[in-house]
Amino acid sequence: QSVLTQPPSASGTPGQRVSISCSGSNSNIGINTVNWYQQLPGTAPKLLIYSNNQRPSGVPDRFSGSKSGTSASLAISGLQSEDEADYYCASWDDSLNGRGVFGGGTKLTVL
Amino acid sequence: EVQLLESGGGLVQPGGSLRLSCAASGFTFTTYTMTWVRQAPGKGLEWVSAISGTDTRTYYADSVKGRFTISRDNSMNTVYLQMNSLRVEDTALYYCAKSWSPLHAFDLWGQGTMVTVSS
């Protein structure tokens, strides 16, 4: 059971806009920033969005992030076949002595 | 080249020990927090442990607390994960990753080293 909750799957057709949600609590998303990672099949995760809505250099502006309260969302517009991957949200949880937390991951299928 | 290279994985029996290493290059190692993240076969990412770059404070997931120890050698630009009392459920691909602080995003990941715990 992951601390952050994501839908296990999402899908869309090329050109569509899809959104992936990430739900947390007051000890993690409620007080810390959210980051998103993309993991293509057979590869290491790659940073997609940091500090809720910032894109690292090289990440297309088709990818965007937002946060409100204890939830966050990743949006992908103009969906492309190469976007088919697993997507994970992550944050820091201030409970206990502090720990990193991930969502369970969302497998995005481009139909 | 900026990179992280993990090593030390392998097959170990339940109750055994293993030490993973992650060698960093291409950046000022002492500045960054280093974190271990694992991924069991067919499963999602699980945060395991982190060590900050400045005060070397350490953090652990409940699932490994008391069994795993993270450390770093700044002279060797290397972070370690000593894993004791290994369990079958520790079987995973172990990644190391770097970030500005424990709260910041992982902006660089290694390729991972596989740990298999089985009799």
PDB file of C-alpha atoms in Angstrom:
ATOM      1  CA  GLN A   1       0.000   0.000   0.000  1.00  0.00           C
ATOM      2  CA  SER A   2       1.632   3.229  -1.157  1.00  0.00           C
ATOM      3  CA  VAL A   3       1.439   6.402   0.926  1.00  0.00           C
ATOM      4  CA  LEU A   4       0.459   8.425  -2.150  1.00  0.00           C
ATOM      5  CA  THR A   5      -2.498   7.196  -4.194  1.00  0.00           C
ATOM      6  CA  GLN A   6      -2.504   7.099  -7.970  1.00  0.00           C
ATOM      7  CA  PRO A   7      -4.858   5.369 -10.405  1.00  0.00           C
ATOM      8  CA  PRO A   8      -3.182   2.159 -11.632  1.00  0.00           C
ATOM      9  CA  SER A   9      -3.902   2.922 -15.266  1.00  0.00           C
ATOM     10  CA  ALA A  10      -4.784   5.684 -17.701  1.00  0.00           C
ATOM     11  CA  SER A  11      -5.183   5.800 -21.454  1.00  0.00           C
ATOM     12  CA  GLY A  12      -5.714   8.127 -24.364  1.00  0.00           C
ATOM     13  CA  THR A  13      -5.429   8.402 -28.098  1.00  0.00           C
ATOM     14  CA  PRO A  14      -2.717  10.377 -29.901  1.00  0.00           C
ATOM     15  CA  GLY A  15      -3.302  14.100 -29.616  1.00  0.00           C
ATOM     16  CA  GLN A  16      -5.561  13.807 -26.592  1.00  0.00           C
ATOM     17  CA  ARG A  17      -4.977  15.316 -23.175  1.00  0.00           C
ATOM     18  CA  VAL A  18      -4.747  12.973 -20.200  1.00  0.00           C
ATOM     19  CA  SER A  19      -4.438  13.677 -16.519  1.00  0.00           C
ATOM     20  CA  ILE A  20      -3.049  11.537 -13.699  1.00  0.00           C
ATOM     21  CA  SER A  21      -3.969  12.278 -10.091  1.00  0.00           C
ATOM     22  CA  CYS A  22      -1.923  11.805  -6.934  1.00  0.00           C
ATOM     23  CA  SER A  23      -3.550  11.978  -3.523  1.00  0.00           C
ATOM     24  CA  GLY A  24      -1.681  12.370  -0.253  1.00  0.00           C
ATOM     25  CA  SER A  25      -2.154  13.862   3.177  1.00  0.00           C
ATOM     26  CA  ASN A  26      -1.275  16.806   5.400  1.00  0.00           C
ATOM     27  CA  SER A  27       2.078  15.261   6.331  1.00  0.00           C
ATOM     28  CA  ASN A  28       3.344  14.956   2.756  1.00  0.00           C
ATOM     29  CA  ILE A  29       1.735  16.742  -0.214  1.00  0.00           C
ATOM     30  CA  GLY A  30      -0.070  19.127   2.110  1.00  0.00           C
ATOM     31  CA  ILE A  31       3.217  20.684   3.262  1.00  0.00           C
ATOM     32  CA  ASN A  32       5.871  19.570   0.746  1.00  0.00           C
ATOM     33  CA  THR A  33       6.327  19.783  -2.990  1.00  0.00           C
ATOM     34  CA  VAL A  34       5.442  17.051  -5.463  1.00  0.00           C
ATOM     35  CA  ASN A  35       7.696  15.576  -8.120  1.00  0.00           C
ATOM     36  CA  TRP A  36       6.794  13.356 -11.050  1.00  0.00           C
ATOM     37  CA  TYR A  37       8.899  10.674 -12.725  1.00  0.00           C
ATOM     38  CA  GLN A  38       8.488   8.884 -16.024  1.00  0.00           C
ATOM     39  CA  GLN A  39       9.740   5.325 -16.392  1.00  0.00           C
ATOM     40  CA  LEU A  40       9.895   3.906 -19.882  1.00  0.00           C
ATOM     41  CA  PRO A  41       9.927   0.103 -20.147  1.00  0.00           C
ATOM     42  CA  GLY A  42      13.239  -1.399 -19.062  1.00  0.00           C
ATOM     43  CA  THR A  43      14.812   1.909 -18.084  1.00  0.00           C
ATOM     44  CA  ALA A  44      15.540   3.884 -14.929  1.00  0.00           C
ATOM     45  CA  PRO A  45      13.053   6.574 -13.866  1.00  0.00           C
ATOM     46  CA  LYS A  46      13.543  10.076 -15.227  1.00  0.00           C
ATOM     47  CA  LEU A  47      12.546  13.351 -13.581  1.00  0.00           C
ATOM     48  CA  LEU A  48       9.577  14.867 -15.402  1.00  0.00           C
ATOM     49  CA  ILE A  49       8.215  17.585 -13.091  1.00  0.00           C
ATOM     50  CA  TYR A  50       9.751  19.017  -9.904  1.00  0.00           C
ATOM     51  CA  SER A  51       8.490  21.436  -7.257  1.00  0.00           C
ATOM     52  CA  ASN A  52       4.855  20.815  -8.270  1.00  0.00           C
ATOM     53  CA  ASN A  53       4.973  22.439 -11.696  1.00  0.00           C
ATOM     54  CA  GLN A  54       8.554  22.960 -12.892  1.00  0.00           C
ATOM     55  CA  ARG A  55       9.942  21.201 -15.950  1.00  0.00           C
ATOM     56  CA  PRO A  56      13.618  20.227 -16.136  1.00  0.00           C
ATOM     57  CA  SER A  57      15.494  21.274 -19.218  1.00  0.00           C
ATOM     58  CA  GLY A  58      14.606  19.028 -22.137  1.00  0.00           C
ATOM     59  CA  VAL A  59      11.133  18.018 -20.945  1.00  0.00           C
ATOM     60  CA  PRO A  60       8.518  19.098 -23.508  1.00  0.00           C
ATOM     61  CA  ASP A  61       5.962  21.677 -22.403  1.00  0.00           C
ATOM     62  CA  ARG A  62       3.259  19.119 -23.208  1.00  0.00           C
ATOM     63  CA  PHE A  63       3.897  17.926 -19.658  1.00  0.00           C
ATOM     64  CA  SER A  64       2.590  20.046 -16.791  1.00  0.00           C
ATOM     65  CA  GLY A  65       2.016  19.626 -13.084  1.00  0.00           C
ATOM     66  CA  SER A  66      -0.190  21.212 -10.468  1.00  0.00           C
ATOM     67  CA  LYS A  67      -0.898  20.896  -6.770  1.00  0.00           C
ATOM     68  CA  SER A  68      -3.837  21.847  -4.610  1.00  0.00           C
ATOM     69  CA  GLY A  69      -4.093  21.031  -0.930  1.00  0.00           C
ATOM     70  CA  THR A  70      -3.174  17.387  -0.430  1.00  0.00           C
ATOM     71  CA  SER A  71      -3.493  16.396  -4.088  1.00  0.00           C
ATOM     72  CA  ALA A  72      -1.448  16.845  -7.226  1.00  0.00           C
ATOM     73  CA  SER A  73      -1.951  16.187 -10.875  1.00  0.00           C
ATOM     74  CA  LEU A  74       0.157  15.520 -13.957  1.00  0.00           C
ATOM     75  CA  ALA A  75      -1.286  16.529 -17.313  1.00  0.00           C
ATOM     76  CA  ILE A  76      -0.031  15.444 -20.709  1.00  0.00           C
ATOM     77  CA  SER A  77      -1.385  17.272 -23.722  1.00  0.00           C
ATOM     78  CA  GLY A  78      -0.935  16.305 -27.363  1.00  0.00           C
ATOM     79  CA  LEU A  79      -0.413  12.692 -26.350  1.00  0.00           C
ATOM     80  CA  GLN A  80       2.224  10.828 -28.349  1.00  0.00           C
ATOM     81  CA  SER A  81       3.002   7.126 -28.645  1.00  0.00           C
ATOM     82  CA  GLU A  82       6.354   7.634 -26.950  1.00  0.00           C
ATOM     83  CA  ASP A  83       4.555   8.865 -23.823  1.00  0.00           C
ATOM     84  CA  GLU A  84       3.482   5.284 -23.092  1.00  0.00           C
ATOM     85  CA  ALA A  85       5.214   4.630 -19.777  1.00  0.00           C
ATOM     86  CA  ASP A  86       4.745   4.351 -16.027  1.00  0.00           C
ATOM     87  CA  TYR A  87       4.348   7.625 -14.146  1.00  0.00           C
ATOM     88  CA  TYR A  88       5.070   8.084 -10.438  1.00  0.00           C
ATOM     89  CA  CYS A  89       4.383  10.971  -8.098  1.00  0.00           C
ATOM     90  CA  ALA A  90       6.652  11.500  -5.100  1.00  0.00           C
ATOM     91  CA  SER A  91       6.973  13.779  -2.117  1.00  0.00           C
ATOM     92  CA  TRP A  92       8.526  13.996   1.345  1.00  0.00           C
ATOM     93  CA  ASP A  93       6.571  12.914   4.403  1.00  0.00           C
ATOM     94  CA  ASP A  94       7.297  14.729   7.656  1.00  0.00           C
ATOM     95  CA  SER A  95       5.827  12.049   9.903  1.00  0.00           C
ATOM     96  CA  LEU A  96       8.108  10.000  12.162  1.00  0.00           C
ATOM     97  CA  ASN A  97      11.687  11.062  11.370  1.00  0.00           C
ATOM     98  CA  GLY A  98      10.917  11.992   7.778  1.00  0.00           C
ATOM     99  CA  ARG A  99      10.861   9.721   4.764  1.00  0.00           C
ATOM    100  CA  GLY A 100      10.407   9.830   1.035  1.00  0.00           C
ATOM    101  CA  VAL A 101       7.133   8.553  -0.372  1.00  0.00           C
ATOM    102  CA  PHE A 102       6.015   7.457  -3.833  1.00  0.00           C
ATOM    103  CA  GLY A 103       2.677   6.810  -5.434  1.00  0.00           C
ATOM    104  CA  GLY A 104       1.984   3.309  -6.658  1.00  0.00           C
ATOM    105  CA  GLY A 105       2.467   4.366 -10.254  1.00  0.00           C
ATOM    106  CA  THR A 106       0.143   4.838 -13.213  1.00  0.00           C
ATOM    107  CA  LYS A 107       0.623   2.897 -16.424  1.00  0.00           C
ATOM    108  CA  LEU A 108      -0.254   5.139 -19.345  1.00  0.00           C
ATOM    109  CA  THR A 109      -1.360   3.413 -22.531  1.00  0.00           C
ATOM    110  CA  VAL A 110      -1.548   5.293 -25.822  1.00  0.00           C
ATOM    111  CA  LEU A 111      -4.308   3.613 -27.814  1.00  0.00           C
TER     112      LEU A 111
ATOM    113  CA  GLU B   1      30.020  12.929 -17.594  1.00  0.00           C
ATOM    114  CA  VAL B   2      27.456  13.234 -14.829  1.00  0.00           C
ATOM    115  CA  GLN B   3      26.516   9.739 -13.762  1.00  0.00           C
ATOM    116  CA  LEU B   4      25.774   7.294 -10.978  1.00  0.00           C
ATOM    117  CA  LEU B   5      26.965   3.703 -11.190  1.00  0.00           C
ATOM    118  CA  GLU B   6      25.591   1.096  -8.801  1.00  0.00           C
ATOM    119  CA  SER B   7      27.274  -2.210  -8.027  1.00  0.00           C
ATOM    120  CA  GLY B   8      27.251  -4.992  -5.466  1.00  0.00           C
ATOM    121  CA  GLY B   9      23.980  -6.706  -6.249  1.00  0.00           C
ATOM    122  CA  GLY B  10      23.628 -10.461  -6.484  1.00  0.00           C
ATOM    123  CA  LEU B  11      21.973 -13.587  -5.152  1.00  0.00           C
ATOM    124  CA  VAL B  12      21.904 -14.040  -1.375  1.00  0.00           C
ATOM    125  CA  GLN B  13      20.092 -16.403   0.965  1.00  0.00           C
ATOM    126  CA  PRO B  14      17.457 -15.148   3.418  1.00  0.00           C
ATOM    127  CA  GLY B  15      19.171 -13.830   6.533  1.00  0.00           C
ATOM    128  CA  GLY B  16      22.301 -12.952   4.593  1.00  0.00           C
ATOM    129  CA  SER B  17      24.028  -9.639   3.969  1.00  0.00           C
ATOM    130  CA  LEU B  18      25.060  -7.570   0.977  1.00  0.00           C
ATOM    131  CA  ARG B  19      26.660  -4.159   0.511  1.00  0.00           C
ATOM    132  CA  LEU B  20      25.647  -2.008  -2.427  1.00  0.00           C
ATOM    133  CA  SER B  21      27.805   0.821  -3.745  1.00  0.00           C
ATOM    134  CA  CYS B  22      26.959   3.807  -5.889  1.00  0.00           C
ATOM    135  CA  ALA B  23      29.871   5.671  -7.459  1.00  0.00           C
ATOM    136  CA  ALA B  24      29.194   9.250  -8.502  1.00  0.00           C
ATOM    137  CA  SER B  25      31.004  11.327 -11.076  1.00  0.00           C
ATOM    138  CA  GLY B  26      30.669  14.656 -12.858  1.00  0.00           C
ATOM    139  CA  PHE B  27      29.264  16.724  -9.978  1.00  0.00           C
ATOM    140  CA  THR B  28      30.235  18.001  -6.524  1.00  0.00           C
ATOM    141  CA  PHE B  29      29.277  14.911  -4.536  1.00  0.00           C
ATOM    142  CA  THR B  30      29.412  16.472  -1.063  1.00  0.00           C
ATOM    143  CA  THR B  31      26.708  18.983  -1.974  1.00  0.00           C
ATOM    144  CA  TYR B  32      24.000  16.455  -2.645  1.00  0.00           C
ATOM    145  CA  THR B  33      21.720  14.120  -0.751  1.00  0.00           C
ATOM    146  CA  MET B  34      21.988  10.552  -1.991  1.00  0.00           C
ATOM    147  CA  THR B  35      19.017   8.195  -1.876  1.00  0.00           C
ATOM    148  CA  TRP B  36      18.378   4.507  -2.515  1.00  0.00           C
ATOM    149  CA  VAL B  37      15.111   3.604  -4.228  1.00  0.00           C
ATOM    150  CA  ARG B  38      14.113   0.031  -5.037  1.00  0.00           C
ATOM    151  CA  GLN B  39      11.718  -1.621  -7.427  1.00  0.00           C
ATOM    152  CA  ALA B  40      10.566  -5.204  -6.938  1.00  0.00           C
ATOM    153  CA  PRO B  41       9.983  -7.158 -10.162  1.00  0.00           C
ATOM    154  CA  GLY B  42       6.824  -5.885 -11.834  1.00  0.00           C
ATOM    155  CA  LYS B  43       6.115  -3.455  -8.985  1.00  0.00           C
ATOM    156  CA  GLY B  44       6.369   0.272  -8.330  1.00  0.00           C
ATOM    157  CA  LEU B  45       9.098   2.429  -6.846  1.00  0.00           C
ATOM    158  CA  GLU B  46       9.801   2.277  -3.122  1.00  0.00           C
ATOM    159  CA  TRP B  47      11.919   4.857  -1.302  1.00  0.00           C
ATOM    160  CA  VAL B  48      14.455   3.027   0.905  1.00  0.00           C
ATOM    161  CA  SER B  49      16.969   5.354   2.545  1.00  0.00           C
ATOM    162  CA  ALA B  50      18.683   8.707   2.168  1.00  0.00           C
ATOM    163  CA  ILE B  51      21.786  10.470   3.491  1.00  0.00           C
ATOM    164  CA  SER B  52      22.212  14.220   3.296  1.00  0.00           C
ATOM    165  CA  GLY B  53      25.339  15.778   1.875  1.00  0.00           C
ATOM    166  CA  THR B  54      26.067  18.395   4.506  1.00  0.00           C
ATOM    167  CA  ASP B  55      25.333  16.961   7.918  1.00  0.00           C
ATOM    168  CA  THR B  56      25.147  13.305   6.726  1.00  0.00           C
ATOM    169  CA  ARG B  57      21.830  12.873   8.501  1.00  0.00           C
ATOM    170  CA  THR B  58      20.223   9.555   7.603  1.00  0.00           C
ATOM    171  CA  TYR B  59      16.645   8.510   6.917  1.00  0.00           C
ATOM    172  CA  TYR B  60      15.096   5.056   6.512  1.00  0.00           C
ATOM    173  CA  ALA B  61      11.852   3.468   5.394  1.00  0.00           C
ATOM    174  CA  ASP B  62      10.120   1.496   8.140  1.00  0.00           C
ATOM    175  CA  SER B  63      10.510  -1.662   6.059  1.00  0.00           C
ATOM    176  CA  VAL B  64      14.322  -1.551   6.322  1.00  0.00           C
ATOM    177  CA  LYS B  65      14.940   0.313   9.586  1.00  0.00           C
ATOM    178  CA  GLY B  66      17.282  -1.614  11.847  1.00  0.00           C
ATOM    179  CA  ARG B  67      18.438  -3.885   9.007  1.00  0.00           C
ATOM    180  CA  PHE B  68      19.901  -1.493   6.418  1.00  0.00           C
ATOM    181  CA  THR B  69      22.546   1.185   6.969  1.00  0.00           C
ATOM    182  CA  ILE B  70      23.312   3.982   4.530  1.00  0.00           C
ATOM    183  CA  SER B  71      26.685   5.708   4.554  1.00  0.00           C
ATOM    184  CA  ARG B  72      28.850   7.796   2.270  1.00  0.00           C
ATOM    185  CA  ASP B  73      32.556   8.298   1.628  1.00  0.00           C
ATOM    186  CA  ASN B  74      32.960  11.799   0.244  1.00  0.00           C
ATOM    187  CA  SER B  75      36.636  11.170  -0.573  1.00  0.00           C
ATOM    188  CA  MET B  76      35.573   8.335  -2.873  1.00  0.00           C
ATOM    189  CA  ASN B  77      32.372  10.012  -4.165  1.00  0.00           C
ATOM    190  CA  THR B  78      30.520   6.868  -3.180  1.00  0.00           C
ATOM    191  CA  VAL B  79      27.380   6.058  -1.215  1.00  0.00           C
ATOM    192  CA  TYR B  80      26.799   2.625   0.299  1.00  0.00           C
ATOM    193  CA  LEU B  81      23.853   0.574   1.463  1.00  0.00           C
ATOM    194  CA  GLN B  82      24.723  -2.175   3.918  1.00  0.00           C
ATOM    195  CA  MET B  83      21.860  -4.668   3.921  1.00  0.00           C
ATOM    196  CA  ASN B  84      21.662  -7.218   6.733  1.00  0.00           C
ATOM    197  CA  SER B  85      19.050  -9.804   7.712  1.00  0.00           C
ATOM    198  CA  LEU B  86      17.828  -9.853   4.133  1.00  0.00           C
ATOM    199  CA  ARG B  87      14.336 -11.123   3.400  1.00  0.00           C
ATOM    200  CA  VAL B  88      12.727 -12.509   0.276  1.00  0.00           C
ATOM    201  CA  GLU B  89      10.701  -9.307   0.038  1.00  0.00           C
ATOM    202  CA  ASP B  90      13.909  -7.266  -0.306  1.00  0.00           C
ATOM    203  CA  THR B  91      14.342  -8.732  -3.790  1.00  0.00           C
ATOM    204  CA  ALA B  92      14.401  -5.736  -6.121  1.00  0.00           C
ATOM    205  CA  LEU B  93      16.362  -3.572  -8.493  1.00  0.00           C
ATOM    206  CA  TYR B  94      18.095  -0.986  -6.314  1.00  0.00           C
ATOM    207  CA  TYR B  95      18.643   2.481  -7.778  1.00  0.00           C
ATOM    208  CA  CYS B  96      20.653   5.311  -6.317  1.00  0.00           C
ATOM    209  CA  ALA B  97      19.619   8.885  -7.041  1.00  0.00           C
ATOM    210  CA  LYS B  98      20.815  12.381  -6.199  1.00  0.00           C
ATOM    211  CA  SER B  99      18.926  15.478  -5.054  1.00  0.00           C
ATOM    212  CA  TRP B 100      19.674  18.885  -3.519  1.00  0.00           C
ATOM    213  CA  SER B 101      18.172  17.775  -0.223  1.00  0.00           C
ATOM    214  CA  PRO B 102      15.976  14.926   1.043  1.00  0.00           C
ATOM    215  CA  LEU B 103      12.935  17.039   0.157  1.00  0.00           C
ATOM    216  CA  HIS B 104      14.029  17.818  -3.378  1.00  0.00           C
ATOM    217  CA  ALA B 105      13.493  15.893  -6.583  1.00  0.00           C
ATOM    218  CA  PHE B 106      15.839  13.159  -7.807  1.00  0.00           C
ATOM    219  CA  ASP B 107      17.424  14.785 -10.838  1.00  0.00           C
ATOM    220  CA  LEU B 108      19.802  11.943 -11.644  1.00  0.00           C
ATOM    221  CA  TRP B 109      19.360   8.190 -11.352  1.00  0.00           C
ATOM    222  CA  GLY B 110      21.709   5.280 -11.835  1.00  0.00           C
ATOM    223  CA  GLN B 111      20.828   2.211 -13.871  1.00  0.00           C
ATOM    224  CA  GLY B 112      20.339   0.019 -10.818  1.00  0.00           C
ATOM    225  CA  THR B 113      21.783  -3.158  -9.362  1.00  0.00           C
ATOM    226  CA  MET B 114      19.672  -6.282  -8.855  1.00  0.00           C
ATOM    227  CA  VAL B 115      19.382  -7.961  -5.466  1.00  0.00           C
ATOM    228  CA  THR B 116      17.776 -11.398  -5.290  1.00  0.00           C
ATOM    229  CA  VAL B 117      17.059 -12.954  -1.914  1.00  0.00           C
ATOM    230  CA  SER B 118      16.257 -16.625  -2.300  1.00  0.00           C
ATOM    231  CA  SER B 119      17.147 -19.998  -0.868  1.00  0.00           C
TER     232      SER B 119
END
